Coordinates of C-alpha atoms in Angstrom, one line a residue:
M1 CA 18.1 0.9 22.9
N2 CA 19.2 -1.1 19.9
S3 CA 22.8 -1.0 18.4
G4 CA 23.5 -1.1 14.7
D5 CA 24.2 -4.8 14.7
G6 CA 20.8 -5.5 16.3
G7 CA 22.2 -6.1 19.8
D8 CA 20.8 -4.4 22.9
V9 CA 22.9 -1.7 24.5
A10 CA 22.0 -0.4 28.0
A11 CA 21.2 3.3 28.1
A12 CA 23.7 5.3 30.0
P13 CA 22.4 6.8 33.2
A14 CA 21.3 10.4 32.8
G15 CA 23.6 12.9 34.6
P16 CA 22.5 16.0 36.4
P17 CA 21.1 18.8 34.3
P18 CA 23.7 21.4 33.2
P19 CA 23.8 24.8 35.0
L20 CA 21.4 27.4 33.6
E21 CA 22.7 30.5 31.8
W22 CA 20.6 33.4 33.1
K23 CA 19.8 36.4 30.9
F24 CA 18.1 39.7 31.6
S25 CA 14.5 40.0 30.3
Q26 CA 12.8 43.1 31.7
V27 CA 12.8 45.7 34.4
F28 CA 9.9 47.8 35.7
G29 CA 10.5 50.9 37.8
E30 CA 14.2 51.2 37.0
R31 CA 16.0 53.8 39.0
T32 CA 18.2 56.4 37.4
A33 CA 21.6 57.1 38.8
G34 CA 21.4 59.0 42.1
E35 CA 17.6 58.8 42.2
E36 CA 16.2 58.6 45.7
V37 CA 13.8 55.8 46.4
Q38 CA 10.6 56.7 48.2
E39 CA 9.8 54.4 51.1
V40 CA 6.2 53.8 49.9
D41 CA 7.5 52.5 46.5
I42 CA 9.6 49.7 47.9
I43 CA 8.3 46.3 46.8
S44 CA 7.3 44.1 49.7
A45 CA 5.6 41.1 48.0
I46 CA 5.8 39.2 44.6
E47 CA 3.6 36.3 43.4
F48 CA 3.0 34.5 40.1
D49 CA -0.4 33.0 39.5
K50 CA -0.7 29.2 38.8
T51 CA -0.7 29.7 35.1
G52 CA 2.3 32.1 35.1
D53 CA 0.3 34.5 32.9
H54 CA -0.1 37.1 35.6
L55 CA 2.3 38.5 38.2
A56 CA 1.4 40.7 41.2
T57 CA 3.5 42.9 43.4
G58 CA 2.7 44.7 46.5
D59 CA 4.6 47.7 48.0
R60 CA 5.0 49.5 51.3
G61 CA 2.5 52.1 50.2
G62 CA -0.3 49.5 50.2
R63 CA -0.6 49.3 46.5
V64 CA -1.0 46.1 44.4
V65 CA 0.4 46.2 40.8
L66 CA -0.6 43.6 38.3
F67 CA 1.3 42.5 35.2
E68 CA 0.2 40.2 32.4
R69 CA 2.1 38.1 30.0
T70 CA 2.2 39.4 26.5
D71 CA 4.5 37.1 24.5
A72 CA 1.9 34.3 24.3
K73 CA -0.9 36.6 23.3
E74 CA 0.9 38.6 20.7
N75 CA 2.2 35.6 18.8
I76 CA -1.0 33.5 18.5
G77 CA -1.4 32.5 14.9
S78 CA -1.5 29.6 12.6
R79 CA 0.7 26.6 13.2
R80 CA 2.8 27.5 10.2
E81 CA 3.4 31.0 11.6
L82 CA 4.5 29.5 14.9
E83 CA 6.8 27.1 13.2
R84 CA 8.3 29.9 11.1
M85 CA 9.0 32.0 14.2
D86 CA 10.3 28.9 16.1
Y87 CA 8.1 30.2 18.9
S88 CA 8.6 27.4 21.4
V89 CA 12.4 27.7 21.3
S90 CA 13.2 31.4 21.0
R91 CA 10.5 33.0 23.1
H92 CA 10.7 33.7 26.8
P93 CA 8.1 35.2 29.2
E94 CA 7.5 38.9 28.7
F95 CA 5.1 40.9 30.8
R96 CA 3.5 44.3 30.6
Y97 CA 1.8 46.6 33.1
K98 CA -1.9 45.7 33.5
T99 CA -3.3 47.8 36.3
E100 CA -2.8 48.8 39.9
F101 CA -5.1 49.6 42.9
Q102 CA -4.8 50.8 46.5
S103 CA -5.3 47.6 48.6
H104 CA -4.7 49.0 52.1
E105 CA -4.6 52.3 53.8
P106 CA -2.8 53.3 57.0
E107 CA -5.0 52.8 60.0
F108 CA -4.8 53.5 63.7
D109 CA -5.9 51.1 66.5
Y110 CA -7.3 53.5 69.1
L111 CA -7.8 50.7 71.6
K112 CA -4.2 49.7 71.6
S113 CA -2.8 53.1 70.5
L114 CA -1.1 51.3 67.6
E115 CA -0.4 52.5 64.1
I116 CA -1.1 49.9 61.4
E117 CA 1.0 50.3 58.3
E118 CA -0.4 49.9 54.9
K119 CA 2.5 47.8 53.7
I120 CA 1.5 44.6 51.8
N121 CA 3.0 41.6 53.6
K122 CA 1.8 38.8 51.3
I123 CA -0.2 38.3 48.0
R124 CA -1.8 35.1 47.0
W125 CA -3.7 34.4 43.8
C126 CA -7.0 32.6 43.9
Q127 CA -8.8 30.7 41.2
S128 CA -9.9 32.8 38.3
S129 CA -13.5 32.7 37.1
N130 CA -15.3 34.1 34.0
G131 CA -12.4 36.1 32.9
A132 CA -12.0 37.8 36.3
L133 CA -8.9 37.6 38.4
F134 CA -9.1 37.0 42.2
L135 CA -6.4 37.5 44.8
L136 CA -5.8 37.9 48.5
S137 CA -3.6 40.7 50.0
T138 CA -2.7 41.4 53.6
N139 CA -1.0 43.9 55.7
D140 CA -0.2 43.4 59.4
K141 CA -3.8 43.1 60.5
T142 CA -6.3 42.9 57.7
I143 CA -6.7 40.5 54.7
K144 CA -8.7 41.6 51.6
Y145 CA -10.2 39.5 48.8
W146 CA -10.0 41.4 45.5
K147 CA -11.7 40.8 42.1
V148 CA -10.2 42.4 39.1
Q149 CA -12.1 42.3 35.8
E150 CA -12.6 44.3 32.6
K151 CA -15.7 46.4 32.6
K152 CA -17.2 47.8 29.4
V153 CA -17.7 51.5 29.5
K154 CA -21.3 52.3 28.4
K155 CA -21.9 55.3 26.3
I156 CA -25.1 56.9 24.8
S157 CA -24.8 57.4 21.1
D158 CA -26.8 57.5 17.8
M159 CA -29.3 60.0 19.2
N160 CA -32.1 59.9 16.5
I161 CA -33.1 63.5 17.0
D162 CA -33.0 66.4 14.5
P163 CA -29.9 68.3 15.6
S164 CA -31.5 71.5 14.4
R165 CA -34.2 71.2 17.0
A166 CA -32.6 69.5 20.0
V167 CA -29.8 67.4 21.2
G168 CA -30.0 63.8 22.5
N169 CA -29.4 64.3 26.2
G170 CA -32.4 66.6 26.8
S171 CA -30.6 69.9 26.6
V172 CA -31.5 72.7 24.3
P173 CA -29.2 74.1 21.5
S174 CA -28.0 77.5 22.4
S175 CA -29.6 79.0 19.3
S176 CA -33.1 77.9 20.5
V177 CA -32.9 79.0 24.1
S178 CA -35.6 81.6 24.9
S179 CA -36.3 83.7 27.9
S180 CA -39.2 81.5 28.9
P181 CA -38.5 79.6 32.2
K182 CA -40.5 76.7 30.9
Q183 CA -38.7 75.8 27.7
C184 CA -40.0 72.5 26.1
L185 CA -37.9 70.2 24.0
A186 CA -38.6 68.2 20.9
N187 CA -38.2 64.9 22.7
G188 CA -40.8 65.9 25.3
G189 CA -38.5 67.1 28.1
Y190 CA -38.4 70.5 29.8
A191 CA -35.5 72.7 30.2
D192 CA -36.4 73.6 33.8
R193 CA -37.4 70.0 34.6
S194 CA -40.9 71.2 35.3
F195 CA -43.5 68.5 34.1
N196 CA -46.7 70.4 34.7
C197 CA -46.7 72.9 31.9
L198 CA -47.3 73.1 28.2
S199 CA -45.5 75.5 25.9
N200 CA -46.6 76.9 22.6
D201 CA -42.9 77.6 21.6
L202 CA -42.8 74.3 19.7
S203 CA -45.5 72.9 17.4
F204 CA -45.8 69.4 16.1
P205 CA -45.5 69.1 12.3
P206 CA -48.7 68.1 10.4
G207 CA -49.1 64.3 10.7
G208 CA -46.6 64.1 13.6
F209 CA -43.1 62.8 13.5
S210 CA -42.3 60.0 11.0
S211 CA -40.6 57.8 13.6
L212 CA -39.9 57.5 17.3
R213 CA -36.3 58.4 17.9
L214 CA -34.5 56.5 20.7
P215 CA -30.9 56.7 22.0
V216 CA -28.6 53.7 21.7
V217 CA -26.3 52.4 24.4
T218 CA -22.9 51.2 23.1
S219 CA -19.9 49.6 24.8
N220 CA -16.8 50.2 22.8
E221 CA -14.2 50.8 25.5
T222 CA -13.2 48.6 28.4
S223 CA -11.4 49.5 31.6
L224 CA -10.0 47.3 34.4
V225 CA -11.8 47.6 37.7
A226 CA -10.6 46.3 41.1
R227 CA -13.3 45.7 43.6
C228 CA -12.8 44.5 47.2
R229 CA -15.3 41.6 47.7
R230 CA -14.4 40.6 51.3
V231 CA -12.5 42.0 54.3
Y232 CA -11.2 39.6 56.9
A233 CA -10.3 41.6 60.0
H234 CA -10.1 41.5 63.8
A235 CA -8.8 37.9 63.9
H236 CA -5.1 38.5 64.8
D237 CA -3.6 40.0 67.9
Y238 CA -0.2 39.9 66.3
H239 CA 1.2 40.9 62.9
I240 CA 0.1 38.6 60.1
N241 CA 3.3 37.0 58.5
S242 CA 1.7 34.7 55.9
I243 CA -1.4 33.7 54.1
S244 CA -1.9 30.6 51.9
N245 CA -4.6 29.2 49.7
N246 CA -6.0 25.8 50.0
S247 CA -6.1 23.4 47.0
D248 CA -9.9 23.1 47.6
G249 CA -10.3 26.6 46.2
E250 CA -12.6 27.5 49.1
T251 CA -10.5 28.1 52.1
F252 CA -7.2 29.8 53.1
I253 CA -5.1 30.2 56.2
S254 CA -3.6 33.3 57.9
A255 CA -0.8 33.1 60.4
D256 CA 0.7 35.5 63.0
D257 CA 3.4 34.9 65.6
L258 CA 1.2 32.7 67.8
R259 CA -1.8 31.5 65.9
I260 CA -3.0 30.1 62.6
N261 CA -6.6 30.7 61.5
L262 CA -8.6 28.9 58.8
W263 CA -11.0 31.0 56.7
N264 CA -13.7 30.4 54.1
L265 CA -13.3 32.8 51.2
E266 CA -17.1 33.6 51.3
I267 CA -17.3 34.1 55.1
S268 CA -15.5 37.2 56.4
N269 CA -16.9 37.4 59.9
Q270 CA -15.8 34.0 61.2
S271 CA -12.6 32.0 61.2
F272 CA -11.4 28.9 63.1
N273 CA -8.2 28.8 65.1
I274 CA -6.3 25.6 64.1
V275 CA -2.9 26.2 65.6
D276 CA -2.2 28.1 68.9
V277 CA 1.3 28.1 70.4
K278 CA 0.5 30.8 72.9
P279 CA 1.4 29.6 76.4
A280 CA -0.7 30.3 79.5
N281 CA 2.0 32.5 80.8
M282 CA 3.8 34.6 78.1
E283 CA 7.0 34.4 80.1
D284 CA 7.1 30.7 79.1
L285 CA 7.1 31.6 75.4
T286 CA 10.1 30.0 73.7
E287 CA 9.2 30.1 70.0
V288 CA 6.9 31.8 67.5
I289 CA 5.3 30.9 64.2
T290 CA 7.3 32.5 61.3
S291 CA 5.5 31.2 58.2
A292 CA 2.7 28.8 57.2
E293 CA 1.8 27.1 53.9
F294 CA -0.9 24.8 52.7
H295 CA 0.1 21.6 50.9
P296 CA -0.3 22.1 47.1
T297 CA -2.5 19.0 46.6
H298 CA -3.6 17.7 50.0
C299 CA -6.3 20.1 51.3
N300 CA -6.0 18.7 54.9
T301 CA -2.3 19.2 55.2
L302 CA -0.3 22.3 56.0
A303 CA 3.2 23.1 57.3
Y304 CA 4.4 25.9 59.5
S305 CA 7.9 27.0 60.6
S306 CA 9.1 28.4 63.9
S307 CA 11.8 30.7 65.2
K308 CA 13.7 27.7 66.5
G309 CA 14.4 26.5 63.0
S310 CA 11.9 23.6 63.0
I311 CA 9.0 22.8 60.7
R312 CA 5.8 21.1 61.7
L313 CA 3.6 19.2 59.3
I314 CA 0.0 18.9 60.6
D315 CA -3.1 17.0 59.4
L316 CA -6.3 19.0 59.9
R317 CA -8.4 15.8 60.1
Q318 CA -6.7 15.3 63.5
S319 CA -6.5 17.7 66.3
A320 CA -4.1 20.3 65.0
L321 CA -3.6 21.6 68.5
C322 CA -2.1 18.3 69.6
D323 CA 1.6 17.7 69.0
S324 CA 1.0 13.9 68.7
H325 CA -0.9 14.5 65.5
S326 CA 1.9 16.4 63.8
K327 CA 5.3 15.6 62.3
L328 CA 8.3 17.6 63.4
F329 CA 11.3 18.4 61.1
E330 CA 14.4 19.8 62.7
E331 CA 18.2 19.6 62.4
Q332 CA 20.2 18.5 65.3
E333 CA 22.6 21.1 66.6
A334 CA 26.3 20.2 66.2
P335 CA 28.0 19.8 69.6
G336 CA 29.9 22.9 70.7
S337 CA 28.4 25.1 68.0
R338 CA 26.0 27.1 70.2
S339 CA 26.5 30.8 70.5
F340 CA 24.5 33.9 71.3
F341 CA 23.4 34.1 67.7
T342 CA 22.5 30.4 67.2
E343 CA 18.8 30.8 67.7
I344 CA 18.6 34.1 65.8
I345 CA 20.1 32.8 62.6
A346 CA 18.2 29.4 62.9
S347 CA 14.9 31.2 62.7
I348 CA 13.1 30.3 59.5
S349 CA 11.8 33.3 57.5
D350 CA 10.0 31.4 54.7
I351 CA 8.9 28.0 53.6
K352 CA 7.6 26.7 50.3
F353 CA 6.3 23.3 49.1
S354 CA 7.6 21.8 45.9
K355 CA 5.0 21.5 43.2
D356 CA 4.4 17.8 43.9
G357 CA 4.3 18.4 47.6
R358 CA 7.1 15.9 48.3
Y359 CA 9.6 18.5 49.5
I360 CA 9.6 21.6 51.7
L361 CA 12.2 24.4 51.1
S362 CA 13.0 26.6 54.0
R363 CA 15.2 29.7 54.4
D364 CA 16.9 30.8 57.6
Y365 CA 19.4 33.6 57.8
M366 CA 22.4 31.7 56.6
T367 CA 21.1 28.8 54.5
L368 CA 18.5 27.2 52.3
K369 CA 17.4 23.7 53.4
L370 CA 15.4 21.1 51.4
W371 CA 13.3 18.7 53.5
D372 CA 11.7 15.4 52.4
I373 CA 8.3 15.2 54.1
N374 CA 8.9 11.4 54.4
M375 CA 12.1 12.0 56.4
D376 CA 12.2 13.8 59.7
S377 CA 15.8 13.0 60.5
G378 CA 17.0 16.2 58.9
P379 CA 17.2 18.1 55.6
V380 CA 18.3 16.2 52.5
S381 CA 20.2 19.2 51.2
T382 CA 21.6 22.3 52.7
F383 CA 22.8 25.3 50.6
Q384 CA 25.1 27.9 52.1
V385 CA 23.8 31.3 51.0
H386 CA 26.2 33.7 52.6
E387 CA 28.4 31.8 55.0
Y388 CA 31.1 34.5 54.6
L389 CA 28.9 36.7 56.9
R390 CA 29.4 34.4 59.9
P391 CA 32.4 36.4 61.3
K392 CA 30.3 39.6 61.0
L393 CA 27.3 38.4 63.0
C394 CA 28.1 41.0 65.8
D395 CA 27.9 43.9 63.3
L396 CA 24.8 42.4 61.7
Y397 CA 23.2 42.3 65.1
E398 CA 24.1 45.9 65.9
N399 CA 22.5 47.2 62.7
D400 CA 19.5 44.8 62.9
S401 CA 20.4 43.2 59.5
I402 CA 20.5 39.8 61.3
F403 CA 16.7 40.0 61.5
D404 CA 16.1 40.5 57.8
K405 CA 13.6 38.0 56.4
F406 CA 14.6 36.5 53.0
E407 CA 12.1 34.6 50.9
C408 CA 12.8 31.4 48.9
C409 CA 11.3 29.7 45.8
L410 CA 11.5 26.5 43.8
S411 CA 11.4 25.9 40.1
G412 CA 8.3 24.2 38.7
D413 CA 10.3 21.1 37.8
G414 CA 11.8 20.9 41.3
L415 CA 15.4 20.8 40.0
R416 CA 16.5 24.2 41.4
V417 CA 15.9 26.6 44.3
A418 CA 16.6 30.3 44.7
T419 CA 16.8 32.9 47.3
G420 CA 18.1 36.5 47.8
S421 CA 21.1 38.1 49.6
Y422 CA 22.7 41.4 50.1
S423 CA 24.0 43.9 47.5
N424 CA 20.9 43.0 45.4
L425 CA 22.3 39.6 44.7
F426 CA 20.3 36.3 44.4
R427 CA 21.5 32.8 44.3
V428 CA 20.3 29.8 42.3
F429 CA 21.2 26.2 43.4
G430 CA 20.7 22.9 41.7
C431 CA 19.1 20.3 43.9
A432 CA 19.2 17.3 41.6
A433 CA 21.4 14.3 42.6
G434 CA 25.0 14.9 41.5
T435 CA 24.7 18.5 40.6
T436 CA 27.1 21.2 41.8
E437 CA 25.2 24.2 40.4
A438 CA 25.6 27.3 42.5
T439 CA 25.1 30.5 40.7
T440 CA 25.2 34.1 42.0
L441 CA 23.5 36.8 40.1
E442 CA 22.9 40.5 40.5
A443 CA 19.5 42.2 40.1
S444 CA 20.6 44.5 37.3
K445 CA 20.5 44.5 33.5
N446 CA 23.7 42.5 33.5
P447 CA 23.0 39.7 36.0
M448 CA 26.3 38.0 35.4
R449 CA 28.3 41.1 36.1
R450 CA 29.3 40.1 39.6
Q451 CA 28.7 36.4 39.1
V452 CA 31.5 33.9 39.8
Q453 CA 31.0 30.2 39.9
T454 CA 32.1 29.5 43.5
P455 CA 34.0 26.3 44.3
S456 CA 31.7 23.9 46.1
R457 CA 31.9 20.4 47.3
P458 CA 30.4 17.8 44.9
S459 CA 27.0 16.8 46.1
R460 CA 26.4 13.2 47.0
S461 CA 23.7 11.2 45.4
L462 CA 20.7 10.9 47.6
S463 CA 20.2 7.3 46.4
S464 CA 23.6 6.2 47.8
S465 CA 23.1 7.6 51.2
I466 CA 19.7 9.2 51.8
T467 CA 20.6 10.4 55.3
R468 CA 23.6 12.4 54.3
V469 CA 23.3 16.1 54.0
V470 CA 24.4 17.8 50.8
R471 CA 26.1 21.2 51.4
R472 CA 27.0 23.4 48.6
G473 CA 27.8 27.0 47.8
S474 CA 30.1 28.0 50.6
E475 CA 32.5 30.9 50.0
S476 CA 35.7 32.2 51.6
P477 CA 35.0 33.9 55.0
G478 CA 34.7 37.7 55.1
V479 CA 34.1 38.3 51.4
D480 CA 31.3 37.8 48.9
A481 CA 31.5 35.6 45.8
N482 CA 33.8 38.1 44.1
G483 CA 35.8 39.4 47.1
N484 CA 33.6 42.6 47.3
S485 CA 32.4 44.1 50.5
F486 CA 28.7 43.8 51.0
D487 CA 26.2 46.6 51.1
F488 CA 23.7 45.7 53.8
T489 CA 21.3 48.5 52.8
T490 CA 20.6 46.9 49.4
K491 CA 18.9 43.6 50.1
L492 CA 17.0 41.3 47.8
L493 CA 14.3 39.9 50.1
H494 CA 11.5 39.0 47.6
L495 CA 11.6 36.8 44.5
A496 CA 9.3 34.3 42.7
W497 CA 9.9 31.5 40.2
H498 CA 7.6 31.1 37.2
P499 CA 5.5 28.0 37.8
T500 CA 6.3 26.3 34.4
E501 CA 9.4 28.0 33.0
N502 CA 12.8 29.0 34.1
S503 CA 12.0 32.6 34.7
I504 CA 12.6 34.5 38.0
A505 CA 11.1 37.8 39.1
C506 CA 12.8 39.6 41.9
A507 CA 12.5 43.0 43.7
A508 CA 15.4 45.4 44.3
A509 CA 13.9 48.3 46.3
N510 CA 11.3 49.7 44.0
S511 CA 12.4 47.9 40.8
L512 CA 11.1 44.7 39.5
Y513 CA 13.7 42.6 37.5
M514 CA 12.9 39.6 35.4
Y515 CA 15.3 37.0 34.2
Y516 CA 15.1 33.8 32.1
A517 CA 17.3 30.9 31.2

């Protein structure tokens, strides 16, 4: 950079990005005060597609609801119009209801005497084609591949028939109906569908008809139709906890507690077992698979997490069943810190790759952790989500809340991470070097109502000590960010970050809230 006198001045190093100011955007399915929520309406999965123009949610009733972005479509115009509206600065993602369909129905496994819930566990978008949308949805046992597209409704119109003699669909006007059982029509049809008679009731005009009159098929209206193209079933003995698309656009994986299977989208009757942690004797079982995810760009690489708090990165070109061909990420336990709850709260409930595939974000019960796939010595950052609950672990164990599975997500630029908590709160952390951003928001029309910037230790630059762990966002024990008691019945388990913009969609019971910054 040049100074005014022509000398060179070194540019000041860029600091961490400032904290985002989050604002309410939209809500779908908002509850009125005192309204009772039906169990089947509770949202159980949220997913943006890669473009961010479509959003899908699944619920416990087996339904999938699709939303489409409207702000981009409604404001397409000339360059001058866009400049006048200052479109790129003032607009934020806005969505509208598109369609919904019943993805899964409740089933019963008569062989095992087991009820299979219709609840949607995961939704994943596939590559769109020819204006049609494709997505995968799964419940505990069955994965389905859906195609959603607009179909034109065909109608018969412009019937070129003299209305005084007959109508276009072959019926007879009421004024011309006679007692004859074999009534003939002007277009050559018969009222009683008998084709072996002639009637003298109608006579052709001299010289015949002037023209042949044919109906015309028109397609004026369109409707969205969801069609199940494939059903991938009978491949998992245990409940499916995750599915993930491959970057090759042709394959995907499904994972249960003990196995990960690889599928081809076009082949539903065959899958390949690529990971199997089931021991020969089930009494020797020490850990289970909790989540699995394909690398966003390397089609031969995937990661899966375990109930022991570790993450394993495997290469499908090697033997995935052999530990020597995988990379293990785990954090060493602090001496003297083990308790009855240590393994329970260490279990990872969700993992996500960053957009460039360099980092993996994991969520266990108490924390978010960011891992560099080039470093297996431990996480590069640890974010305390609700450390204040540690003294209450006994109560959480008694009411089973300690087994709640919270999801996590990363922003498209990789600068921030987010996850949910209790009392319909969710937390956003900055993960850039030097930032102390740790924001708590509530899933309501006023997200900052209960938000207080909590004191946190300044993060250390990863460049100065790459092996140090950054810990931020810890609060005072026994209270939440504002000193309020927590409501463990209202939990924000599911949320998703828009792939290209600072916009978050999150589920609070049956309501879908959307925020932007």
